[in-house]
Coordinates of C-alpha atoms and ligand atoms in Angstrom, one line a residue:
X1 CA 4.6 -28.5 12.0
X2 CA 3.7 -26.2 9.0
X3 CA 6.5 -24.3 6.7
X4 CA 5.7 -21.6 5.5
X5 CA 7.3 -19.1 2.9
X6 CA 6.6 -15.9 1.6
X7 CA 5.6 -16.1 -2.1
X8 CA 4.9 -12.8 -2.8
X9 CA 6.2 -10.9 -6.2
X10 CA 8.8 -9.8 -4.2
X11 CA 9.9 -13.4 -2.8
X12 CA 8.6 -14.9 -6.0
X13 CA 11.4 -12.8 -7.9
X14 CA 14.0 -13.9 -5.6
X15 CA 13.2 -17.7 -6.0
X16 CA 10.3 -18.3 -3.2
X17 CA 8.9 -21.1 -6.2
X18 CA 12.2 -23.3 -6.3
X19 CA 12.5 -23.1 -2.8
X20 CA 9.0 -24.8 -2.0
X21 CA 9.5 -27.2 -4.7
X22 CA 13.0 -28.1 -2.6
X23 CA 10.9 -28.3 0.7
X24 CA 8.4 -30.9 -0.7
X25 CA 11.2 -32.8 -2.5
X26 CA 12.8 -32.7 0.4
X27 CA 9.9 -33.7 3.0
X28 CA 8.6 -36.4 1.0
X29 CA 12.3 -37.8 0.5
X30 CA 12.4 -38.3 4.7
X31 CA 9.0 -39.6 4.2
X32 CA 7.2 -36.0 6.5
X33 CA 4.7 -35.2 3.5
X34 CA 1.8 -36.0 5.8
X35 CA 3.4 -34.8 9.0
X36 CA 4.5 -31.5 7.7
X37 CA 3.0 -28.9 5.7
X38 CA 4.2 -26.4 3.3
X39 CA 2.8 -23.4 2.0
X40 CA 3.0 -20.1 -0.4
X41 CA 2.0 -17.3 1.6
X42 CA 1.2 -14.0 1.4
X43 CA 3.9 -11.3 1.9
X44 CA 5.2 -10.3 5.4
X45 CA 6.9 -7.4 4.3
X46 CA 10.5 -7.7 4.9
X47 CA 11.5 -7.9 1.4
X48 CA 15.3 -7.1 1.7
X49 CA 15.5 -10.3 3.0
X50 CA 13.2 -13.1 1.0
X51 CA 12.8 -15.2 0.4
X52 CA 11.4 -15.4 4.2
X53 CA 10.9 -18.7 5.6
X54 CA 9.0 -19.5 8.8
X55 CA 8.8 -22.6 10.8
X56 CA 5.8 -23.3 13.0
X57 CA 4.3 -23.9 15.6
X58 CA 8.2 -22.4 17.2
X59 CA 8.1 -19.5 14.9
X60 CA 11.5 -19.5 13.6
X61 CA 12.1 -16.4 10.9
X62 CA 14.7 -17.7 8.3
X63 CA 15.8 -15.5 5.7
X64 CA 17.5 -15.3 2.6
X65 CA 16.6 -18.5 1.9
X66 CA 17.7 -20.3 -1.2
X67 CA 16.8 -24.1 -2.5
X68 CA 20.5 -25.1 -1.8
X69 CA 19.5 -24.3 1.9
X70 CA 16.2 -26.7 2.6
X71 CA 17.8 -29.9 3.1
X72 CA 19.7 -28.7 6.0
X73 CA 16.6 -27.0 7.4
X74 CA 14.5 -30.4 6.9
X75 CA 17.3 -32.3 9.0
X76 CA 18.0 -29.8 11.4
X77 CA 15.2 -28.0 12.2
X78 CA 12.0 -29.8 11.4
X79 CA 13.7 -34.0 12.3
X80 CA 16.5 -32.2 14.9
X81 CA 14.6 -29.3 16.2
X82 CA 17.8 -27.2 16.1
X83 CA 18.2 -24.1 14.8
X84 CA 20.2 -23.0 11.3
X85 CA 22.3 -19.5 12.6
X86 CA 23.3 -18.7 9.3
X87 CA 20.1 -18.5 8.0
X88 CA 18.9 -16.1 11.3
X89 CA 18.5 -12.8 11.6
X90 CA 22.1 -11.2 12.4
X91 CA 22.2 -7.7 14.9
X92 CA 24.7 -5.4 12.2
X93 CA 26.3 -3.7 15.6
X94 CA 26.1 -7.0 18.2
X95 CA 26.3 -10.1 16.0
X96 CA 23.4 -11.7 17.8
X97 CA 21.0 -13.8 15.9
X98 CA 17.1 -12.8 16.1
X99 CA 15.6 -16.7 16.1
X100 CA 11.8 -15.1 15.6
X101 CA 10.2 -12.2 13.6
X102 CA 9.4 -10.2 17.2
X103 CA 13.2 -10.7 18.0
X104 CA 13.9 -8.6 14.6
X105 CA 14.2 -5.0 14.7
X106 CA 12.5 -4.3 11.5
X107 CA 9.3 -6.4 12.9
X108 CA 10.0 -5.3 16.6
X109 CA 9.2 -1.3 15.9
X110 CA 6.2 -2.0 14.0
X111 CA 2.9 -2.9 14.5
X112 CA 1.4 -5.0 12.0
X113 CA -2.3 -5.2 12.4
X114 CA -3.4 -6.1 8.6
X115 CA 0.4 -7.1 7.9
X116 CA 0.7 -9.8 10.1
X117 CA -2.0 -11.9 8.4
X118 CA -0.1 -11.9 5.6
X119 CA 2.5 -14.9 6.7
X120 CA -0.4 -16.9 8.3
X121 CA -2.2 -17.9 5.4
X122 CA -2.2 -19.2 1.9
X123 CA -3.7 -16.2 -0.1
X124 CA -5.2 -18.9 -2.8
X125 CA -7.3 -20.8 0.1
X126 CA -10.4 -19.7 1.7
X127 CA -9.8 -22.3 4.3
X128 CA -6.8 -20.3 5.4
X129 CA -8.7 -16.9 5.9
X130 CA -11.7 -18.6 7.5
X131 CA -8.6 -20.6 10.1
X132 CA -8.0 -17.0 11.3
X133 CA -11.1 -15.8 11.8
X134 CA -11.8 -14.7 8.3
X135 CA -15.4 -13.7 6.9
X136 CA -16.6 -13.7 10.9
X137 CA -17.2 -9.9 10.5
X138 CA -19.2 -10.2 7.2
X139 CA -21.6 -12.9 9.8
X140 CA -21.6 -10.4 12.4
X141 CA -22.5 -7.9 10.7
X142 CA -25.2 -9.6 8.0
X143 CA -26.7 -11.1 11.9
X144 CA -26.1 -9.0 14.6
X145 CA -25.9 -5.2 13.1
X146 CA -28.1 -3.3 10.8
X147 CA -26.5 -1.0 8.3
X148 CA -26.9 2.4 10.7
X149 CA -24.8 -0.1 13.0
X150 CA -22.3 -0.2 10.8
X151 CA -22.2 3.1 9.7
X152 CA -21.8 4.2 13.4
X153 CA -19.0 1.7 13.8
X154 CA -16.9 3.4 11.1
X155 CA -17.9 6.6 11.7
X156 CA -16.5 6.1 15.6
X157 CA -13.4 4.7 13.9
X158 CA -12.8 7.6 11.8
X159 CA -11.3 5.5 9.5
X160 CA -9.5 7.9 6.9
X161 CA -8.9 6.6 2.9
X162 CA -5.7 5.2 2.6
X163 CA -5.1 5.7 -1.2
X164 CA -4.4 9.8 -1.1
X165 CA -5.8 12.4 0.9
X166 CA -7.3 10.9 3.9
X167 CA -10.8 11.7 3.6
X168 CA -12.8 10.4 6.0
X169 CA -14.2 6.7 4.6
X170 CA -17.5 7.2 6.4
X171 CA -18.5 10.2 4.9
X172 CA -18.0 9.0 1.5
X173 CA -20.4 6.4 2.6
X174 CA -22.8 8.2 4.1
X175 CA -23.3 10.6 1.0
X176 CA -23.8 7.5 -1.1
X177 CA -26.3 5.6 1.6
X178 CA -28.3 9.0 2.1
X179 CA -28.8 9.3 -2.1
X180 CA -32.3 8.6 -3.5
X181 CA -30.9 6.3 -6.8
X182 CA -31.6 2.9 -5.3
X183 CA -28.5 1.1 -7.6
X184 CA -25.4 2.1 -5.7
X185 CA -21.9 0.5 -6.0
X186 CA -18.6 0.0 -4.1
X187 CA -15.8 -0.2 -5.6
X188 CA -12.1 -0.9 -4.8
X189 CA -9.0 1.2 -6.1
X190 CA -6.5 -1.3 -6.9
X191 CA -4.7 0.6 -9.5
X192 CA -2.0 1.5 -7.5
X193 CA 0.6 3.7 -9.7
X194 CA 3.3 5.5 -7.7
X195 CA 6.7 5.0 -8.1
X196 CA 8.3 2.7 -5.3
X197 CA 4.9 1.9 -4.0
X198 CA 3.7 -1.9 -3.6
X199 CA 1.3 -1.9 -0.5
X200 CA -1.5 -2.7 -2.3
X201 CA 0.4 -5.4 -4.2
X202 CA 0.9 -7.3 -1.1
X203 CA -2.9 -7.0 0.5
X204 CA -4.5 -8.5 -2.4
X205 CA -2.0 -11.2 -3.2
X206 CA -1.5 -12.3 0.1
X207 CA -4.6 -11.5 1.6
X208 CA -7.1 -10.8 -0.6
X209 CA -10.4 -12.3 1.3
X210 CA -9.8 -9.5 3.4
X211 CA -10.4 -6.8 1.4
X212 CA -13.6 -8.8 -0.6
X213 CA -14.9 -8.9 3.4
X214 CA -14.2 -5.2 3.8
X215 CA -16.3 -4.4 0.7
X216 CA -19.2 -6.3 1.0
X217 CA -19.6 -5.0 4.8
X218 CA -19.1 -1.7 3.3
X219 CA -22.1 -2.6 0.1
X220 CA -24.1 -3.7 3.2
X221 CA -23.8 -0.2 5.2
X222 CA -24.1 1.9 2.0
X223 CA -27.3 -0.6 0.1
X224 CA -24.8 -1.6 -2.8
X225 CA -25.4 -5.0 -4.3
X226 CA -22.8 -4.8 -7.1
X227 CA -18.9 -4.0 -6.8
X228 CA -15.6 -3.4 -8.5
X229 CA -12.2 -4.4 -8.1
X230 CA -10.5 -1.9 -10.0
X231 CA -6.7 -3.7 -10.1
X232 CA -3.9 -2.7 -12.8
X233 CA -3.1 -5.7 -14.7
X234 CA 0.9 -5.1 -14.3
X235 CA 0.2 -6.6 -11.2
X236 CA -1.1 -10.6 -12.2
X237 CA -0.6 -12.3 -9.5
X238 CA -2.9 -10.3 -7.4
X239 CA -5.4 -10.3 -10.6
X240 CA -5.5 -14.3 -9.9
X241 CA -5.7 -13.9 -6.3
X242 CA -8.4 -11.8 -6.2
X243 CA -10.3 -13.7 -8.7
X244 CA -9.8 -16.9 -7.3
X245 CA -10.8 -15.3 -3.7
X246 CA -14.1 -13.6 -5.5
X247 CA -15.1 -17.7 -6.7
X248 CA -14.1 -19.5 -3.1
X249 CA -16.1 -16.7 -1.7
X250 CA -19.2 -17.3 -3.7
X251 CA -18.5 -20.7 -3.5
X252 CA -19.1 -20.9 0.2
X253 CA -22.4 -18.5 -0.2
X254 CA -20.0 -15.2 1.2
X255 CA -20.7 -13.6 -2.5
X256 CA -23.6 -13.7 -4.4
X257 CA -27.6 -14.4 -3.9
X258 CA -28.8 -14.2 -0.4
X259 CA -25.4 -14.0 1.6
X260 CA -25.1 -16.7 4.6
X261 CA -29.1 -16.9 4.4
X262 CA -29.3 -13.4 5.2
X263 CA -31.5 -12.0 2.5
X264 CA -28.3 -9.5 1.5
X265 CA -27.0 -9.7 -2.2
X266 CA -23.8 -8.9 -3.6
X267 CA -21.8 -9.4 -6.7
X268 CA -18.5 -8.5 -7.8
X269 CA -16.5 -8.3 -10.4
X270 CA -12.5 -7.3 -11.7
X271 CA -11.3 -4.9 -14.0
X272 CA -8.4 -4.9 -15.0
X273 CA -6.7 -1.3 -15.7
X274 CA -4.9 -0.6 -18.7
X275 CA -1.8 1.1 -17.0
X276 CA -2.9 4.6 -17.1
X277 CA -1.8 6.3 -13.9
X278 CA -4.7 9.2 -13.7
X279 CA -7.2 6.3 -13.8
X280 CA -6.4 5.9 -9.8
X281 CA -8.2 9.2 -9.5
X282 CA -11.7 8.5 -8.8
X283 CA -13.9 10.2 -11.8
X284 CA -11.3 8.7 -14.2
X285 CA -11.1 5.3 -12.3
X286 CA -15.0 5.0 -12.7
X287 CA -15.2 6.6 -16.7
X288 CA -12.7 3.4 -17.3
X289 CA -15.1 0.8 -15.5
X290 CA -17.6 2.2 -18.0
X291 CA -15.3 1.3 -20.6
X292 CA -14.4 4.7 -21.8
X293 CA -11.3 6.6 -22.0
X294 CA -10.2 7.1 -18.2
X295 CA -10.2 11.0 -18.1
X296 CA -11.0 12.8 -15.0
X297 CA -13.9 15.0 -15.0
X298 CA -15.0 18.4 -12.7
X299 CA -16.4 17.1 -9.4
X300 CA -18.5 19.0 -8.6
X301 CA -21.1 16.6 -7.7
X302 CA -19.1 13.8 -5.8
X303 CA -18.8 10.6 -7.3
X304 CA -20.1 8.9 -3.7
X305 CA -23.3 10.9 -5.4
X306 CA -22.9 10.4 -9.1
X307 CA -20.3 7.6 -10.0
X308 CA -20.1 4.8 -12.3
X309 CA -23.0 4.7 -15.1
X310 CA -24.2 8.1 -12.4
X311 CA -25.1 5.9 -9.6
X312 CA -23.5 6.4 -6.4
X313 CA -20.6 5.0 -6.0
X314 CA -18.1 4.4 -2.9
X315 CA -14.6 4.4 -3.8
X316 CA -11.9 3.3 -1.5
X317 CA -8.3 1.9 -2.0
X318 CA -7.4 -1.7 -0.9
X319 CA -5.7 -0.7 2.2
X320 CA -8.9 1.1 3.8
X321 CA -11.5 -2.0 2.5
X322 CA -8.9 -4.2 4.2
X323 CA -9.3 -2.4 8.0
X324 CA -12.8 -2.5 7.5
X325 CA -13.4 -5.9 8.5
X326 CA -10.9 -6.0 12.0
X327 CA -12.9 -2.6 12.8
X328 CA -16.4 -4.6 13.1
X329 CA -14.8 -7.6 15.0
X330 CA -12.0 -5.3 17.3
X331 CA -14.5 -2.4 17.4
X332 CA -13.7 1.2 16.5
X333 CA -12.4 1.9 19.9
X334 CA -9.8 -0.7 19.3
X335 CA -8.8 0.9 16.1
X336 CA -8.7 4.5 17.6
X337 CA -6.2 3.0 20.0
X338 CA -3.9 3.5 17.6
X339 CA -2.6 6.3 16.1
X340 CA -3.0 10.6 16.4
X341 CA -5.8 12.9 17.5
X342 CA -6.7 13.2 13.5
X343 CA -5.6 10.4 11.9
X344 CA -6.1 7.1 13.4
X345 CA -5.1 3.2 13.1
X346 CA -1.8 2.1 11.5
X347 CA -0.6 2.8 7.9
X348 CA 1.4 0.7 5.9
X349 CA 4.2 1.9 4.0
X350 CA 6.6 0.8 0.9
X351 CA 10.2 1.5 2.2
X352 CA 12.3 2.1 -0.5
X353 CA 15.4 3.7 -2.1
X354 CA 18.6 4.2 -0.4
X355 CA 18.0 2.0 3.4
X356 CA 19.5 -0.6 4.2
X357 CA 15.8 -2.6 4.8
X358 CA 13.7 -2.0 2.4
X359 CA 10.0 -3.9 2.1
X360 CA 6.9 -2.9 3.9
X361 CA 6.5 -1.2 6.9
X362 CA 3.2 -0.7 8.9
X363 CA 3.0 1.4 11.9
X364 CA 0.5 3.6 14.3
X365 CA 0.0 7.3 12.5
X366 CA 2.0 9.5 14.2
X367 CA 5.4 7.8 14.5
X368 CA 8.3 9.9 13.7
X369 CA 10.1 9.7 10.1
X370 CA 13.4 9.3 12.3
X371 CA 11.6 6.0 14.0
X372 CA 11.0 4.5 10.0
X373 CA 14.2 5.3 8.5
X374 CA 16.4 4.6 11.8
X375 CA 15.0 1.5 13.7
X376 CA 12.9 -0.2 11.1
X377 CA 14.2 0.4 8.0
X378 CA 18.1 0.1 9.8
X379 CA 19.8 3.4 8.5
X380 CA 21.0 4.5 5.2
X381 CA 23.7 1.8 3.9
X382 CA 27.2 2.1 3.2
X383 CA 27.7 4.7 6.1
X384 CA 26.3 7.3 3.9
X385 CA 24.0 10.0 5.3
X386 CA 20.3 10.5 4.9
X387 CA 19.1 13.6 3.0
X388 CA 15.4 13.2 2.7
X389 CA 12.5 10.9 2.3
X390 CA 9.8 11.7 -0.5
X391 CA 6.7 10.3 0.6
X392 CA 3.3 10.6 -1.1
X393 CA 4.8 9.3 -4.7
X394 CA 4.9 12.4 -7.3
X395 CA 2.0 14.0 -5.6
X396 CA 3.7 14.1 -2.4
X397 CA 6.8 16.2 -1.6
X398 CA 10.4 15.3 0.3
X399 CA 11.2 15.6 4.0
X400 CA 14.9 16.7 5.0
X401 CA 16.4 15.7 7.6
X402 CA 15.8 18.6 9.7
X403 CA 12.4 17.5 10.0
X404 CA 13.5 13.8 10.7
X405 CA 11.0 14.2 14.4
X406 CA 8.0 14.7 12.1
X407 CA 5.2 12.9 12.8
X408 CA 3.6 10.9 10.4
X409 CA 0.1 11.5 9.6
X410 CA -2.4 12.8 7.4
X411 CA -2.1 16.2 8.5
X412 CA 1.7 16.6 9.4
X413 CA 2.9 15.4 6.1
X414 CA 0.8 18.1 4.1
X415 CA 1.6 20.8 7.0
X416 CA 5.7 19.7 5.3
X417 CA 4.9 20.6 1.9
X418 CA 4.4 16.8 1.3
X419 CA 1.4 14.2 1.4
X420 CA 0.8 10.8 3.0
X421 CA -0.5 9.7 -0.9
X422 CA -0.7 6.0 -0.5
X423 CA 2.2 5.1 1.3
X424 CA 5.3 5.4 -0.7
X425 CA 8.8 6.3 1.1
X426 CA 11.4 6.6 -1.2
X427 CA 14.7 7.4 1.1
X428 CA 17.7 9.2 -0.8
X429 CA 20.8 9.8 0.3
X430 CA 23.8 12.5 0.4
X431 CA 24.4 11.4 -3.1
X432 CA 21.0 12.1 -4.3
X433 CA 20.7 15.2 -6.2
X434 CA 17.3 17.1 -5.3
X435 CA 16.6 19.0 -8.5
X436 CA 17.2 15.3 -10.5
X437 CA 14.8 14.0 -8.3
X438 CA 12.2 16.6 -9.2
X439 CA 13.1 16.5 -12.3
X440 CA 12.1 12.6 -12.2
X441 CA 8.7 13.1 -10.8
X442 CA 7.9 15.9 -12.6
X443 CA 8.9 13.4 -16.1
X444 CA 6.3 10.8 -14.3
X445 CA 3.6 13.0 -14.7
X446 CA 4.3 14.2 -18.0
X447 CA 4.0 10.8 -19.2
X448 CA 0.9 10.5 -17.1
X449 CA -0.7 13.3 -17.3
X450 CA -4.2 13.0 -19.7
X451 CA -3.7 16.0 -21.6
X452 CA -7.4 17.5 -21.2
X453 CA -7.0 20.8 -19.5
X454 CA -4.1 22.8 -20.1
X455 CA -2.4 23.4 -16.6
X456 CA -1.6 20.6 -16.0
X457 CA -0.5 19.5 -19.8
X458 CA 1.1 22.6 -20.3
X459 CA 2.5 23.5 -17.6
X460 CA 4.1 20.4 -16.6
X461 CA 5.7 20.3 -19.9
X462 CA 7.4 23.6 -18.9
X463 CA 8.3 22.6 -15.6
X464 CA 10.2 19.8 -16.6
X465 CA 11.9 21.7 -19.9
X466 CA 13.5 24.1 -17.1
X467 CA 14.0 21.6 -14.9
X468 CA 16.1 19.7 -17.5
X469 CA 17.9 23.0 -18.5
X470 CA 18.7 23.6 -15.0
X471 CA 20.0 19.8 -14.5
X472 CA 21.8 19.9 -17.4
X473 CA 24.1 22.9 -17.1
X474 CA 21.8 25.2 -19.1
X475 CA 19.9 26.8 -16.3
X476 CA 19.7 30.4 -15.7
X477 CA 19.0 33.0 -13.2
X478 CA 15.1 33.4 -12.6
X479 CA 14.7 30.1 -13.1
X480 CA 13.6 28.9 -10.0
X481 CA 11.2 31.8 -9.7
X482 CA 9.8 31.3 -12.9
X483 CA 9.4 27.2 -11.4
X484 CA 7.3 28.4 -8.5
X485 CA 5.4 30.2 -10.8
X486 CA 4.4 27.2 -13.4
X487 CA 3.8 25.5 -10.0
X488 CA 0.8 28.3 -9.1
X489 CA -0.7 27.8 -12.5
X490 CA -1.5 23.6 -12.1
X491 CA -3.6 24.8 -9.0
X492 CA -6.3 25.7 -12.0
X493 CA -5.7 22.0 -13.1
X494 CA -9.0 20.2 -13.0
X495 CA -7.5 16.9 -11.4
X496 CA -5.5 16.2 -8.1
X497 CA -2.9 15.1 -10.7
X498 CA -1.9 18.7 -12.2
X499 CA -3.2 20.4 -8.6
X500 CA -0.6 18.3 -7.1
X501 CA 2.2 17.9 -9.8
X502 CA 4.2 20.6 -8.2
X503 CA 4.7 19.2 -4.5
X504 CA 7.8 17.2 -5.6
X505 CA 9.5 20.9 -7.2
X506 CA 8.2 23.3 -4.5
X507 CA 9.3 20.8 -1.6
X508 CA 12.6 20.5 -2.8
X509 CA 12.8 24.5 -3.6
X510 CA 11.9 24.9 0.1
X511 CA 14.1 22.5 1.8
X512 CA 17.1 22.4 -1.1
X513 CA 17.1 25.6 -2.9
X514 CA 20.6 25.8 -2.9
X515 CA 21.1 22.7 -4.6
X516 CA 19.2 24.7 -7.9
X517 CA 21.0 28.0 -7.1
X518 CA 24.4 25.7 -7.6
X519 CA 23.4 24.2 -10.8
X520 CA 22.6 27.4 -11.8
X521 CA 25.9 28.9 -10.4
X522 CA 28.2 26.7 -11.8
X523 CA 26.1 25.2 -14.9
X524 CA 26.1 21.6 -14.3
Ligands
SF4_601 FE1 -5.8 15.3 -17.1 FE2 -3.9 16.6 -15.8 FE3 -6.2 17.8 -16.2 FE4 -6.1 15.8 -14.5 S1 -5.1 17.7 -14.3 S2 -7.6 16.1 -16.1 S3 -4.5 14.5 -15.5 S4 -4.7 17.1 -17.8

């Protein structure tokens, strides 16, 4: 039998440490130290509910649990082989207890391809990742596939980046490849910034070999032999995963000189960003790993072309490195299985704000925002009514609930007045005033924004001093008009940061205008 629980930040917070402590106290007082293992594992998403405990090789999904509740899970489940109800999954509407994570709703309407590794392992042991099949793509393809294989493979797959716009991964790669400089780097965008977004957080703590596979098979296709892990340091537990993955890894010859025998070199390192929000934007990402200020620059050469010290340089966030490797093993035709005509695969999202399940949610592009926010994420709590979902964190706009059928994908979302950004869903409810909310985002950016060219400094600045007049019974007429104009001007900002400041303002203009014409009306 093997425990396992969830010690993600998340379950961390909520006491996921004292409660393994109590399970190996508690085992090695009935003497089933050597007959039972425990683990930490990586996160599994349902975060509402951790700390998340599951029993194997039955499966059973306890949540909520706390250290007060172990010993009657030692003597009843693991000695008895019965099962604790309180501690199972209750149906809100029916009553009926959920014994496994496929019996729960949240986990039933999903479909958790990178996700579901999560639970399965111990993030901080190779052994683990290589248990489920881990590093067996890197072998395949170092063996069996040259890098025009590979290439082909993820081209088929049409693997779109995860971290923002959904360009297409491959061509990124294929620029960089088909550039003359021979030194060429990959590089992995860990900084992850928005506000309610943690899917990154939870791939490289919980499975962080996966993503170091995904980018050497990627510094094999392109003819890199040095890479980046570009992670923010607010997030230290996935620092020390990653770093502690990165030294197993060259440990057992899958980083480093002559990989597996098979002539291929690759090296890697961690840097740590310093918390600036612009630095997730590519040019600025890359100026930082050169140790300079992280401003963005004009691309008009792509960085794929002219990156880091003007090498080429293949950027990708954590979430794309980490399909990489189940698209070389599954194939790309198992990965285009999934999803929309032009966006395809699963996405994972952060499910946040005002729902009654909040935690991370992966599912195939093209389900419906009702699906999300009605069967996985169980409703909007206190019988209160949904009013919109903002995805795409402050570059992404807010969906209302007329639009509730919308499928989400790549294209769909920006088609809304919104973006898919990097996976943030931040659900409000009929309390949730619109123009606060834009007002909020709009304050992010100001904070965030670099200051070097003036439509975006500027003219954020001004969007959010008549936004606060306008939230703070000072507005006046014209002022929404003179909003959607500011919001025309950051489209000559040099960055996707001031290009896409506006999205949270002009999405909430188009789908709540009369929530600004009322503060307006009745100044307040
Ligand atoms: Fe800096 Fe904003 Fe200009 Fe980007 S758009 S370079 S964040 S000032």
């Amino acid at each position: 039998p093997c425990i396992s629980v969830c010690a993600g930040a998340g379950c961390l917070a909520s006491g996921a440490a004292e409660v393994i402590a109590a399970f190996k106290t508690e085992l090695e007082f009935h003497g089933l130290t050597t007959e039972v293992n425990t683990k930490g594992t990586g996160c599994p998403g349902f975060c509402e509910r951790g700390p998340i405990v599951m029993i194997y090789p039955e499966g059973i999904c306890y949540l909520k649990v706390k250290p007060e509740d172990v010993a009657e899970i030692v003597s009843h489940t693991i000695k008895e082989k019965k099962v604790v109800d309180r501690l199972l999954y209750e149906d809100p509407a029916t009553g009926t207890r959920a014994l496994r994570e496929s019996d729960i709703p949240y986990y039933k309407n999903q479909q958790r391809n990178i996700l579901s590794e999560n639970i399965k392992i111990d993030s901080k042991r190779i052994d683990d990742y290589l248990a489920i099949g881990g590093y067996a793509a890197l072998s395949k393809v170092l063996f069996e596939m040259t890098p025009e294989d590979v290439m082909g493979e993820i081209k088929k797959s049409n693997l779109r980046g995860r971290g923002g716009g959904g360009f297409p991964a491959w061509r990124k790669w294929e620029e960089s490849r088909n550039a003359p400089d021979p030194i060429k780097y990959v590089i992995v965008n860990a900084d992850e910034g928005d506000p309610g977004a943690f899917m990154d957080r939870a791939l490289i703590e919980g499975n962080p070999h996966s993503i170091l596979e995904g980018l050497i098979i990627g510094a094999y296709a392109v003819g890199a032999h040095e890479g980046f892990i570009y992670v923010r340091q607010e997030y230290p537990l996935a620092v020390e995963n990653i770093n502690l993955a990165i030294r197993q890894a060259a440990e057992r010859g899958f980083v480093g000189k002559d990989i597996l025998g098979s002539g291929f070199d690759f090296t890697v390192k961690v840097h740590m960003g310093a918390g600036a929000f612009v630095c997730g934007e590519s040019s600025a990402l890359m100026t930082a790993l050169e140790g300079r200020a992280g401003e963005p620059r004009p691309k008009y050469i792509h960085t794929a072309v002219k990156g880091v010290w003007d090498h080429p340089s293949v950027l990708n966030n954590v979430e794309t490195w980490a399909n990489v490797p189940q698209i070389i093993t599954k194939g790309a035709d198992w990965f285009t299985s999934y999803g929309t005509e032009g966006s395809k695969g699963t996405k994972i999202f952060s499910l946040v704000g005002k729902i009654t399940n909040t935690g991370l949610v992966e599912v195939p592009m093209g389900v419906t925002v009702r699906n999300i926010i009605e069967n996985i994420g169980g409703g909007i709590p206190g019988g209160k009514k949904f009013k919109a979902v903002q995805t795409g964190g402050p570059s992404g706009g807010c969906i209302p609930e007329a639009m509730l059928d919308l499928p989400v994908d790549f294209d769909e979302l920006t088609k809304a007045g919104s973006m898919m950004g990097s996976g943030g869903m931040i659900v409000m409810d009929e309390d949730t005033c619109m123009v606060d909310i834009a007002r909020y985002f709009i304050d992010f950016l100001k904070d965030e924004s670099c200051g070097k060219c003036t439509p975006c400094r500027e003219g954020i600045r001004q969007m959010l001093r008549v936004l606060t007049n306008i939230t703070t019974g000072k507005g006046k007429e014209g002022d929404i008009e003179l909003l959607e104009e500011l919001a025309e001007s950051t489209g000559a900002a040099l960055c996707a940061l001031g290009k896409s400041a506006p999205n949270p303002v002009l999405s909430t203009i188009r789908y709540f205008r009369e929530e600004y014409e009322a503060h307006i009306r009745d100044k307040k």
